[in-house]
Structures are given as structure tokens and as C-alpha cells.
Coordinates of C-alpha atoms and ligand atoms in Angstrom, one line a residue:
M126 CA -224.7 1.6 72.6
S127 CA -227.0 4.6 73.1
N128 CA -225.8 7.6 75.4
T129 CA -228.4 9.9 76.6
A130 CA -228.0 13.0 78.3
G131 CA -230.0 16.1 79.2
L132 CA -233.1 14.3 80.5
S133 CA -234.6 17.4 82.0
A134 CA -234.5 19.2 78.6
I135 CA -237.6 17.8 77.2
P136 CA -239.1 20.6 75.1
P137 CA -242.8 21.4 75.4
V138 CA -244.9 20.3 72.4
A139 CA -247.9 22.4 71.8
P140 CA -251.0 20.4 72.1
G141 CA -252.3 19.0 68.8
A142 CA -249.0 20.2 67.0
A143 CA -246.9 17.3 65.6
P144 CA -243.2 17.7 66.7
K145 CA -240.7 18.1 64.0
I146 CA -237.6 16.5 63.8
G147 CA -234.9 17.9 61.5
F148 CA -232.9 15.2 59.6
V149 CA -229.7 15.3 57.7
S150 CA -228.5 12.2 56.0
L151 CA -224.6 11.8 55.1
G152 CA -222.7 8.8 53.8
C153 CA -223.2 5.9 51.4
P154 CA -226.2 4.0 50.1
K155 CA -226.1 1.9 53.4
A156 CA -226.2 4.8 55.5
L157 CA -229.1 6.1 53.5
T158 CA -231.2 3.0 53.9
D159 CA -230.6 3.4 57.6
S160 CA -232.0 7.1 57.2
E161 CA -235.0 5.9 55.3
L162 CA -235.8 3.3 58.1
I163 CA -235.6 5.9 60.9
L164 CA -237.6 8.6 58.8
T165 CA -240.2 5.9 58.3
Q166 CA -240.5 5.2 61.8
L167 CA -240.6 8.8 62.7
R168 CA -243.5 9.4 60.3
A169 CA -245.3 6.4 61.4
E170 CA -245.2 7.6 65.0
G171 CA -246.8 10.9 64.0
Y172 CA -243.5 13.1 63.9
E173 CA -243.2 15.7 61.2
T174 CA -239.8 15.6 59.6
S175 CA -237.7 18.4 57.7
K176 CA -234.5 18.7 56.0
T177 CA -233.8 22.2 57.9
F178 CA -232.6 22.8 61.6
A179 CA -234.7 25.9 62.2
G180 CA -237.8 25.3 63.7
A181 CA -237.2 21.7 64.3
D182 CA -237.8 20.3 67.9
L183 CA -234.7 18.2 67.5
V184 CA -232.2 17.3 64.8
I185 CA -230.9 13.9 64.0
V186 CA -227.5 13.7 62.0
N187 CA -226.8 10.2 60.4
T188 CA -223.2 10.4 60.0
C189 CA -220.3 8.7 57.9
G190 CA -217.0 7.8 59.5
F191 CA -215.0 6.0 56.7
I192 CA -212.4 8.5 55.4
D193 CA -211.0 11.7 56.9
D194 CA -213.0 14.0 54.8
A195 CA -216.3 12.1 55.7
V196 CA -215.5 12.6 59.4
K197 CA -214.6 16.1 59.0
E198 CA -218.0 16.7 57.1
S199 CA -219.9 14.9 59.8
L200 CA -218.3 16.5 62.7
D201 CA -218.9 20.0 60.9
T202 CA -222.6 19.0 60.3
I203 CA -223.2 18.1 64.1
G204 CA -221.4 21.4 64.9
E205 CA -223.8 23.4 62.6
A206 CA -226.9 21.6 63.9
L207 CA -225.8 22.4 67.4
A208 CA -225.3 26.0 66.7
E209 CA -228.6 26.6 65.0
N210 CA -230.7 24.2 67.0
G211 CA -229.0 23.1 70.0
K212 CA -230.6 19.7 70.4
V213 CA -228.9 16.8 68.3
I214 CA -228.8 13.1 68.2
V215 CA -226.1 11.4 66.2
T216 CA -226.3 8.1 64.6
G217 CA -224.4 6.2 61.9
C218 CA -220.9 5.1 61.4
L219 CA -219.1 7.9 63.2
G220 CA -221.0 7.1 66.2
A221 CA -219.4 3.9 66.5
K222 CA -216.0 5.3 66.8
A223 CA -214.1 5.6 69.9
G224 CA -212.4 8.7 71.2
Q225 CA -208.9 9.5 72.1
Q226 CA -209.6 9.4 75.7
S227 CA -212.6 7.0 75.9
S228 CA -212.5 3.6 74.2
E229 CA -216.3 3.3 74.0
A230 CA -218.4 3.6 71.0
G231 CA -219.4 7.1 70.4
G232 CA -216.3 8.6 72.4
L233 CA -215.0 10.6 69.2
V234 CA -218.5 12.5 68.7
R235 CA -218.7 13.3 72.5
E236 CA -215.2 14.6 72.7
M237 CA -215.7 16.8 69.8
H238 CA -219.3 17.8 70.8
P239 CA -220.1 17.3 74.3
S240 CA -223.5 18.7 74.2
V241 CA -225.1 16.2 71.9
L242 CA -228.2 14.4 73.3
A243 CA -227.3 11.0 72.4
V244 CA -225.0 8.9 70.1
T245 CA -225.5 5.6 68.3
G246 CA -223.8 3.6 65.9
P247 CA -225.2 2.5 62.4
H248 CA -228.3 0.6 62.0
A249 CA -229.7 1.3 65.1
T250 CA -233.3 2.7 64.3
Q251 CA -234.6 1.4 67.6
E252 CA -231.9 3.2 69.8
V253 CA -232.4 6.5 67.8
M254 CA -236.1 6.2 68.4
D255 CA -235.5 5.6 71.9
A256 CA -233.5 8.7 72.2
V257 CA -236.0 10.7 70.2
H258 CA -238.8 9.7 72.7
T259 CA -236.6 10.7 75.6
H260 CA -236.4 14.3 74.2
V261 CA -239.4 14.9 72.2
P262 CA -242.2 12.6 73.3
K263 CA -244.3 10.8 71.0
P264 CA -247.1 12.8 69.5
H265 CA -249.6 9.7 69.9
D266 CA -249.6 6.1 70.6
P267 CA -249.4 4.7 67.0
F268 CA -251.5 1.6 66.1
I269 CA -249.2 -1.2 65.7
D270 CA -250.7 -2.4 62.4
L271 CA -250.2 1.1 61.0
V272 CA -246.3 1.0 61.5
P273 CA -244.7 0.1 58.2
E274 CA -242.3 -2.7 58.7
A275 CA -240.0 -1.5 56.2
R276 CA -239.8 1.1 53.2
G277 CA -242.1 0.3 50.2
V278 CA -245.6 1.5 49.9
A279 CA -246.0 3.1 53.1
G280 CA -242.2 4.0 53.8
I281 CA -240.1 6.8 53.3
K282 CA -237.3 6.9 50.6
L283 CA -234.7 9.5 50.0
T284 CA -234.1 8.4 46.5
P285 CA -236.2 9.6 43.6
K286 CA -239.5 7.8 43.3
H287 CA -238.2 5.4 40.4
Y288 CA -235.2 3.9 42.1
A289 CA -234.3 2.5 45.5
Y290 CA -231.6 0.9 47.3
L291 CA -232.3 -2.5 48.9
K292 CA -230.0 -3.5 51.8
I293 CA -229.8 -7.3 52.1
S294 CA -227.3 -7.4 55.0
E295 CA -225.6 -5.3 57.6
G296 CA -221.6 -5.7 58.6
C297 CA -219.1 -7.6 57.1
N298 CA -217.0 -10.7 58.1
H299 CA -213.8 -9.7 56.3
R300 CA -210.9 -7.7 57.8
C301 CA -209.4 -5.7 54.9
S302 CA -206.3 -4.1 56.5
F303 CA -207.3 -0.5 55.1
C304 CA -210.9 -0.7 56.3
I305 CA -212.6 0.0 59.6
I306 CA -216.1 -0.6 58.6
P307 CA -216.2 -4.2 60.5
S308 CA -215.5 -2.4 63.8
M309 CA -218.1 0.2 63.1
R310 CA -220.8 -1.9 61.7
G311 CA -219.9 -5.4 63.2
D312 CA -220.0 -8.9 61.7
L313 CA -222.2 -9.9 58.8
V314 CA -225.9 -10.1 59.7
S315 CA -228.0 -11.2 56.7
R316 CA -231.6 -9.9 56.6
P317 CA -234.1 -12.8 56.4
I318 CA -234.8 -13.5 52.7
G319 CA -238.7 -13.3 53.2
D320 CA -238.3 -9.7 54.3
V321 CA -235.9 -8.8 51.6
L322 CA -238.3 -10.1 48.9
S323 CA -241.4 -8.5 50.5
E324 CA -239.6 -5.3 50.6
A325 CA -238.6 -5.6 47.1
R326 CA -242.1 -6.2 46.0
A327 CA -243.5 -3.5 48.0
L328 CA -240.9 -1.1 46.2
F329 CA -241.7 -2.3 42.7
E330 CA -245.5 -1.9 43.6
S331 CA -244.8 1.5 44.6
G332 CA -243.4 2.3 41.3
V333 CA -239.6 1.7 41.5
K334 CA -238.2 0.8 38.2
E335 CA -234.6 0.0 39.3
L336 CA -233.7 -1.8 42.5
L337 CA -230.1 -1.4 43.7
V338 CA -229.0 -4.4 45.7
I339 CA -226.5 -3.2 48.3
S340 CA -224.5 -4.7 51.4
Q341 CA -220.8 -4.7 52.4
D342 CA -220.5 -7.9 50.6
T343 CA -223.4 -9.1 48.5
S344 CA -221.7 -12.3 47.5
A345 CA -221.6 -13.3 51.1
Y346 CA -225.3 -13.1 51.9
G347 CA -226.5 -15.8 54.0
V348 CA -223.1 -17.0 55.1
D349 CA -223.8 -16.1 58.7
V350 CA -227.1 -18.2 58.9
K351 CA -225.4 -21.0 57.0
Y352 CA -227.7 -20.3 53.8
R353 CA -230.7 -21.1 56.1
T354 CA -234.0 -22.0 54.1
G355 CA -236.6 -19.1 54.6
F356 CA -240.1 -18.6 53.4
W357 CA -241.6 -16.2 50.9
D358 CA -245.1 -16.5 49.4
G359 CA -245.5 -19.7 51.0
K360 CA -242.4 -21.1 49.3
P361 CA -239.0 -22.0 50.6
V362 CA -236.2 -20.0 49.6
K363 CA -232.5 -20.3 50.5
T364 CA -230.8 -17.3 52.1
K365 CA -228.2 -17.3 49.5
M366 CA -227.0 -14.7 46.8
Y367 CA -228.2 -16.9 43.7
D368 CA -231.6 -17.8 45.1
L369 CA -232.2 -14.0 46.2
V370 CA -231.0 -12.7 42.8
A371 CA -233.2 -15.2 40.8
Q372 CA -236.4 -14.5 42.8
L373 CA -235.6 -10.5 42.4
G374 CA -235.2 -11.1 38.8
E375 CA -238.5 -12.7 38.5
L376 CA -240.1 -10.1 40.7
A377 CA -238.3 -7.2 38.3
K378 CA -239.6 -9.1 35.3
A379 CA -243.1 -9.2 36.5
H380 CA -243.1 -5.3 37.1
G381 CA -241.0 -4.4 34.0
A382 CA -238.0 -3.1 36.2
W383 CA -234.3 -3.4 36.6
V384 CA -232.1 -5.0 39.5
R385 CA -228.6 -4.0 39.6
L386 CA -226.1 -5.7 41.8
H387 CA -223.4 -3.7 44.0
Y388 CA -220.4 -4.9 46.2
V389 CA -220.0 -8.2 44.7
Y390 CA -216.7 -10.0 45.2
P391 CA -215.2 -12.4 42.4
Y392 CA -216.0 -15.7 44.3
P393 CA -216.6 -18.7 42.0
H394 CA -220.2 -19.0 43.0
V395 CA -220.9 -15.4 41.6
D396 CA -220.7 -17.2 38.2
E397 CA -224.0 -18.7 38.9
V398 CA -225.6 -15.4 38.5
L399 CA -224.3 -14.7 35.0
P400 CA -226.8 -16.7 33.2
L401 CA -229.5 -14.8 34.9
M402 CA -227.8 -11.6 33.4
A403 CA -227.6 -13.3 30.0
Q404 CA -231.4 -14.2 30.3
G405 CA -232.3 -10.6 30.9
L406 CA -233.7 -11.2 34.5
I407 CA -231.2 -8.9 36.1
L408 CA -229.1 -6.2 34.6
P409 CA -225.9 -7.4 33.1
Y410 CA -223.8 -5.0 35.4
L411 CA -221.7 -6.0 38.4
D412 CA -219.9 -3.6 40.8
V413 CA -217.0 -5.5 42.0
P414 CA -214.6 -3.5 44.3
L415 CA -211.4 -5.1 43.4
Q416 CA -209.0 -2.5 45.0
H417 CA -205.9 -4.1 43.2
A418 CA -204.7 -6.8 40.8
H419 CA -201.4 -8.0 42.2
P420 CA -201.8 -11.1 44.3
D421 CA -199.3 -10.0 46.8
V422 CA -200.9 -6.5 47.4
L423 CA -204.3 -8.1 47.6
K424 CA -202.9 -10.4 50.4
R425 CA -201.5 -7.5 52.2
M426 CA -204.8 -5.8 51.9
K427 CA -206.4 -9.1 53.2
R428 CA -209.0 -8.8 50.6
P429 CA -211.9 -11.3 50.2
A430 CA -211.3 -13.6 47.3
N431 CA -207.6 -12.7 47.0
G432 CA -206.6 -16.0 45.9
E433 CA -209.1 -16.0 42.9
R434 CA -207.8 -15.5 39.3
N435 CA -209.5 -12.3 38.8
L436 CA -208.6 -11.8 35.1
E437 CA -209.7 -15.4 34.1
R438 CA -213.0 -14.9 36.2
I439 CA -213.8 -11.6 34.4
Q440 CA -213.0 -13.2 31.0
A441 CA -215.2 -16.2 31.9
W442 CA -218.2 -13.9 32.7
R443 CA -217.7 -12.0 29.5
A444 CA -217.9 -15.5 27.6
I445 CA -221.3 -16.2 29.5
C446 CA -222.7 -12.6 29.0
P447 CA -220.7 -10.5 26.6
E448 CA -222.7 -7.3 27.4
I449 CA -221.7 -7.4 31.0
V450 CA -220.4 -4.0 32.4
I451 CA -218.0 -4.3 35.2
R452 CA -217.6 -1.3 37.7
S453 CA -214.8 -1.4 40.1
T454 CA -212.8 0.8 42.6
F455 CA -208.9 0.5 43.1
I456 CA -206.4 1.8 45.5
A457 CA -203.0 3.1 44.2
G458 CA -199.9 3.5 46.5
F459 CA -200.9 1.0 49.1
P460 CA -198.0 0.5 51.7
G461 CA -195.3 -1.5 50.1
E462 CA -196.4 -1.4 46.6
T463 CA -193.5 -1.7 44.4
E464 CA -193.4 -0.1 40.8
G465 CA -193.7 -3.6 39.4
E466 CA -196.8 -4.4 41.4
F467 CA -198.5 -1.0 40.1
Q468 CA -197.4 -2.0 36.6
Y469 CA -199.2 -5.3 37.1
L470 CA -202.4 -3.3 37.9
L471 CA -202.2 -1.1 35.0
D472 CA -201.6 -4.3 32.7
F473 CA -204.7 -5.8 34.4
M474 CA -206.7 -2.9 33.6
Q475 CA -205.8 -3.0 29.9
E476 CA -206.6 -6.7 29.7
A477 CA -209.7 -6.9 32.1
R478 CA -211.1 -3.7 30.1
I479 CA -213.0 -2.6 33.2
D480 CA -215.8 -0.4 32.0
R481 CA -215.9 2.0 35.0
A482 CA -213.1 2.4 37.3
G483 CA -212.5 4.8 40.2
C484 CA -209.2 5.2 42.0
F485 CA -208.1 6.5 45.4
A486 CA -204.6 7.4 46.3
Y487 CA -204.0 5.5 49.4
S488 CA -204.8 7.3 52.7
P489 CA -204.4 5.9 56.1
I490 CA -207.6 5.7 58.0
D491 CA -207.5 6.1 61.9
G492 CA -207.8 2.5 63.6
A493 CA -206.9 0.7 60.4
A494 CA -204.4 -2.4 60.6
A495 CA -202.8 -1.2 57.5
N496 CA -201.4 1.8 59.3
A497 CA -198.8 -0.5 60.8
L498 CA -197.8 -2.1 57.5
P499 CA -194.0 -1.4 56.5
G500 CA -193.2 0.5 53.3
A501 CA -195.5 3.6 53.4
L502 CA -195.2 5.5 50.2
P503 CA -194.7 9.4 49.9
D504 CA -197.9 11.3 49.2
A505 CA -196.5 12.4 46.0
V506 CA -196.0 8.9 44.7
R507 CA -199.5 7.8 45.7
E508 CA -201.0 10.7 44.0
E509 CA -198.8 10.2 40.8
R510 CA -199.9 6.5 40.6
R511 CA -203.6 7.4 41.1
A512 CA -203.1 9.9 38.2
R513 CA -201.4 7.3 36.1
F514 CA -204.1 4.7 36.7
M515 CA -206.9 7.0 35.9
Q516 CA -205.5 7.8 32.5
V517 CA -205.4 4.2 31.7
A518 CA -208.9 3.5 33.2
E519 CA -210.3 6.5 31.3
G520 CA -208.6 5.2 28.0
V521 CA -210.5 1.9 28.5
S522 CA -213.7 3.7 29.4
I523 CA -213.9 5.9 26.6
D524 CA -212.9 3.2 24.1
K525 CA -216.0 1.2 25.5
L526 CA -218.2 4.1 25.4
R527 CA -217.4 5.0 21.7
S528 CA -218.2 1.3 20.8
R529 CA -221.7 2.1 21.6
V530 CA -222.2 4.9 19.2
G531 CA -224.8 3.6 16.8
A532 CA -226.5 1.2 19.1
T533 CA -229.8 1.4 20.5
M534 CA -230.1 1.2 24.2
Q535 CA -233.0 1.2 26.6
V536 CA -232.8 4.3 29.1
L537 CA -234.4 5.0 32.4
V538 CA -235.2 8.6 32.3
D539 CA -234.1 10.5 35.4
S540 CA -234.9 14.1 34.5
A541 CA -237.1 15.6 31.7
P542 CA -238.4 19.1 31.8
A543 CA -241.2 19.9 29.6
L544 CA -242.0 16.3 29.1
G545 CA -238.7 15.9 27.4
R546 CA -239.5 18.4 24.6
K547 CA -236.0 20.2 25.4
G548 CA -234.5 16.7 26.0
G549 CA -233.5 15.1 29.3
V550 CA -231.2 12.8 31.2
G551 CA -231.4 9.1 31.8
R552 CA -229.2 6.0 32.3
S553 CA -228.7 2.7 30.4
Y554 CA -228.1 -0.5 32.0
A555 CA -224.3 0.6 32.1
D556 CA -224.9 3.4 34.5
A557 CA -225.7 3.2 38.0
P558 CA -227.0 6.4 39.6
E559 CA -224.5 8.9 41.1
I560 CA -221.5 6.9 40.5
D561 CA -221.4 6.1 36.6
G562 CA -222.3 8.4 33.5
T563 CA -225.5 9.1 32.0
V564 CA -227.3 9.3 28.7
R565 CA -228.1 12.7 27.7
L566 CA -231.1 12.6 25.6
L567 CA -231.5 15.2 22.8
P568 CA -235.2 16.7 22.2
P569 CA -237.0 14.0 20.2
E570 CA -237.3 14.4 16.6
K571 CA -240.8 13.1 16.5
A572 CA -243.5 15.7 17.9
S573 CA -245.2 12.9 19.5
K574 CA -242.7 11.6 21.6
T575 CA -242.5 12.6 25.3
L576 CA -240.2 11.7 28.0
K577 CA -241.3 11.0 31.4
V578 CA -239.4 10.7 34.6
G579 CA -239.2 7.1 35.9
E580 CA -240.1 5.6 32.6
F581 CA -238.2 3.9 29.9
T582 CA -237.3 5.1 26.5
R583 CA -235.2 3.6 23.8
A584 CA -232.6 5.9 22.4
R585 CA -230.2 5.6 19.6
I586 CA -226.6 6.7 20.8
V587 CA -225.1 9.4 18.6
A588 CA -222.0 10.4 20.3
V589 CA -219.9 10.4 23.4
E590 CA -219.1 13.4 25.5
G591 CA -216.9 12.9 28.5
H592 CA -218.2 10.1 30.5
D593 CA -221.6 10.3 29.2
L594 CA -223.5 9.1 25.9
I595 CA -225.6 11.4 23.8
G596 CA -228.9 9.7 22.6
M597 CA -231.7 10.5 20.3
P598 CA -235.0 9.3 21.8
I599 CA -236.9 6.9 19.3
Ligands
SF4_239 S1 -215.1 -6.4 52.4 FE1 -213.2 -5.4 53.2 S2 -213.4 -3.2 52.5 FE2 -215.5 -4.1 52.3 S3 -216.5 -3.7 54.4 FE3 -215.6 -5.7 54.6 S4 -213.7 -5.3 55.4 FE4 -214.3 -3.4 54.8

């Protein structure tokens, strides 16, 4: 899928000087892990990398193409990189999109910015490296055994040292009618379980205290390879969500670290991982993007597990592991959504007591099947329903936060100036980085108590402020 141009424009590289590649990473955690792999490979081959365009021999922009705002941000960034530097390679989800004149992947980027040197889709480290080699030759031939296979001890992470995303698969077998990710990222391809577990161990050994498991559908891990038995540490392990999570839980326990699961759908087999949460092997936290509750809307959305009884499932999860925190996202005002269907969603929110919920007003995405559905609602109705949903969701969330006042929680410290003497900010098991709230830590009462980034502290919860808890380190 890589298109290259401007072969005569290879910039001269001063003898002995490492060529510098500017890098911009946009988009979701899955795009972030693609960026980490490309940056790791660049460094392994002897390139310098920088976050700025100025002085770089070439710029790589890793794009997002999911919603209109993300497309605009990506196109604007490519434009800025071209204006400031002139030599730009584009990768990521936007790079997989066709244009208006060209049905080929990359068409959209090329139509908007014809002078880019190369365009690839997501998860294309090798294609990006081929394009880099074409325009800025390798500084030296790397010794193959010095090239890190994945992130970890030798790899590059874009997250703080104490947490990391672990991508277990690429692509998706579902065809939700509002989504174009499968057309950009392809069908599900699960990473070999041995590779995933080796990467997890390397990350823990490098000091990671929280591993965030990501994919498009974590519950589908291994479906594409028929749950093939792989090997890790000389032992057979199935390429299956439960087996992966159980092994990750053991690794986390050995390193005193957390494992948090994202993008899990409410399939019956997910019930199997709840005991692992109850035993404390992985965090009692599930990010389950439900999008709606009414069965007819879910069918129109073509959602995975749309026939499941989500309310009963969530109640069963709470019976096995009462402290479980459930995060979810929803869409209000999907085409054809009746007031009754929307009310059903509000009732579901009240009953399911979803701890953390986000909601988008439905917005059509170029190329999505849902655009052809009858019953599009006016913008004002979609927005009004989103606001009503958030009112209910925030009520539930604040109630739940208030119930934590007086409790003692384990908190992973994210920032702590002056060793925490003026307090700091951390997160409990209930808070994923970037998307949930935080625990704002007060200056410790005990003079001997310090707070260090990337370490755990216990904190007594003393108040709630907005979506955050206030805690006294103890
Ligand atoms: S599960 Fe649905 S929303 Fe998620 S990536 Fe797959 S098609 Fe898109």
C-alpha cells in the first residue's frame, strides 16, 4: 500500500551525523503503539528522532481517520509539516482512506496533500521504514541481534515510564454500521501469544507498573487462529482471552503491577475472567463499549454481542466481583432511534450503574454503512439526547464516587512535584489514564511520607471534586 514519490530528492546526510526524523503521533492508544514500534525501529537503525519539524531530515505523521475532527486534525498536521519541513511520510488510519477521485488507499491524503513522499495505512512499520530508507538512507547497517523485536527494555514508549499499552491484535471482524475501522485496519489478526507475553514481561521488567491491554475487540483474541496453542517460556498457552489474561495476571503479580482490560465485549466467555479479578490477579475494571442498550438499536448498529442480555451480564459480573468498575461509551441519536428506545437507554444506565460513561451525539462518518439507514435525526435532537444521557450518567458516576469517601485505596502516582510534599496526582484501579478521573493527593500529614511517580501509595479518600477523588496519602 505504500506509494513513494520524489526519489531524486534524497537529502544529503553529513558523514557521521545521525539523520533526524521528526515524528508526530495522533490518534488512539492503538495508533500510539504503532508509533512506538516505528520509533523503536528508527532508533535501532541509528536515526535520531525528534518531536519537532525544524531541523529534521524528514517528518513522519501517524494519523487518525476515525471521526471528522480527527481527519481534519490529521490533514492540518500534514499541511503544517509540509510547510515547515517539506518532506513528509504519512502513516496510520487516514492513510488507508480512499479519495474522491481515487478508490485506492491513500487517495484522500494524496488529493489533499499531493507532495507527501509516501502514504501507508496503519500497522505498517516495515512500509514506513522502506519509505524512510528511500528518502533518508540508513545511517549504518544495524546488527540484527541489536534490533529490538518489540517495545520493552530496549524499545521506545511514548507513555510515561510507569504505564504502557499492550496491543494484542490488529483489525476487527465486526462490521458495526457506524464504524469504518475494519476498512482501514482490516480483519482481526491476533498477535502470537508468546510474543505478547514476552513483550509484557519486558515491559514489567523495564519498570512498567500498569499494563493496559488494547485491541479493537479484546474478547475476540485468537478467533482468527482458532485459539491456536502457542508457546511461552517452554509451556503451551492457548491464543485465547482467558489464557492470555491469566498469564498476564501472574506476570503482574510477580512484578507488583496492574493489568487493565480495554475494549471487551459482553460475550458469555468474558465471565471467565471475572474470578481473576476477584482474586486480585488483574484489576476489577472493564472497559466495555456498549454504544446502546436497546436491542433494536444494537441490531441496527450491528454491534458484537447484540443478542446478549447486557444488564443481566453486568449484574452477574457484579455478583462475582462486587468492586468491579465498568467504563463504557454510548451513542445518542443513532438513525431511527425513537424516544422510547432512548428512554430505554436511560433506564439501562440507571439500573446498570455504569461507573464511567462517555456519550457522543451520533455523527455520520464518511464511508460508514449507517449513513444509508433511514430515520436520520436532526442535529438538535441528537445533541439534546446526548446532554440528557450525560446528566443521568454523571449522576450515577458521582453517586459511586461519593460512596468511596472514607475508604482506603491503592493509588498509582502519576505526578508528585517535590516528592509529593505539596501533594500529587494519581489513579486508583477505577481510573484508566487519560479517559477517567484521578485521585488528587493532598500533601502527606506525616513528614516522613514521600510520593514518587510510578510508585503505589495508599490513600484515604476524604472528598469528591468533579470526577476526581481527593485522597490523603497514608
Ligand atoms: S467492534 Fe465495531 S466499532 Fe469496534 S472496531 Fe470493530 S467494527 Fe468498529
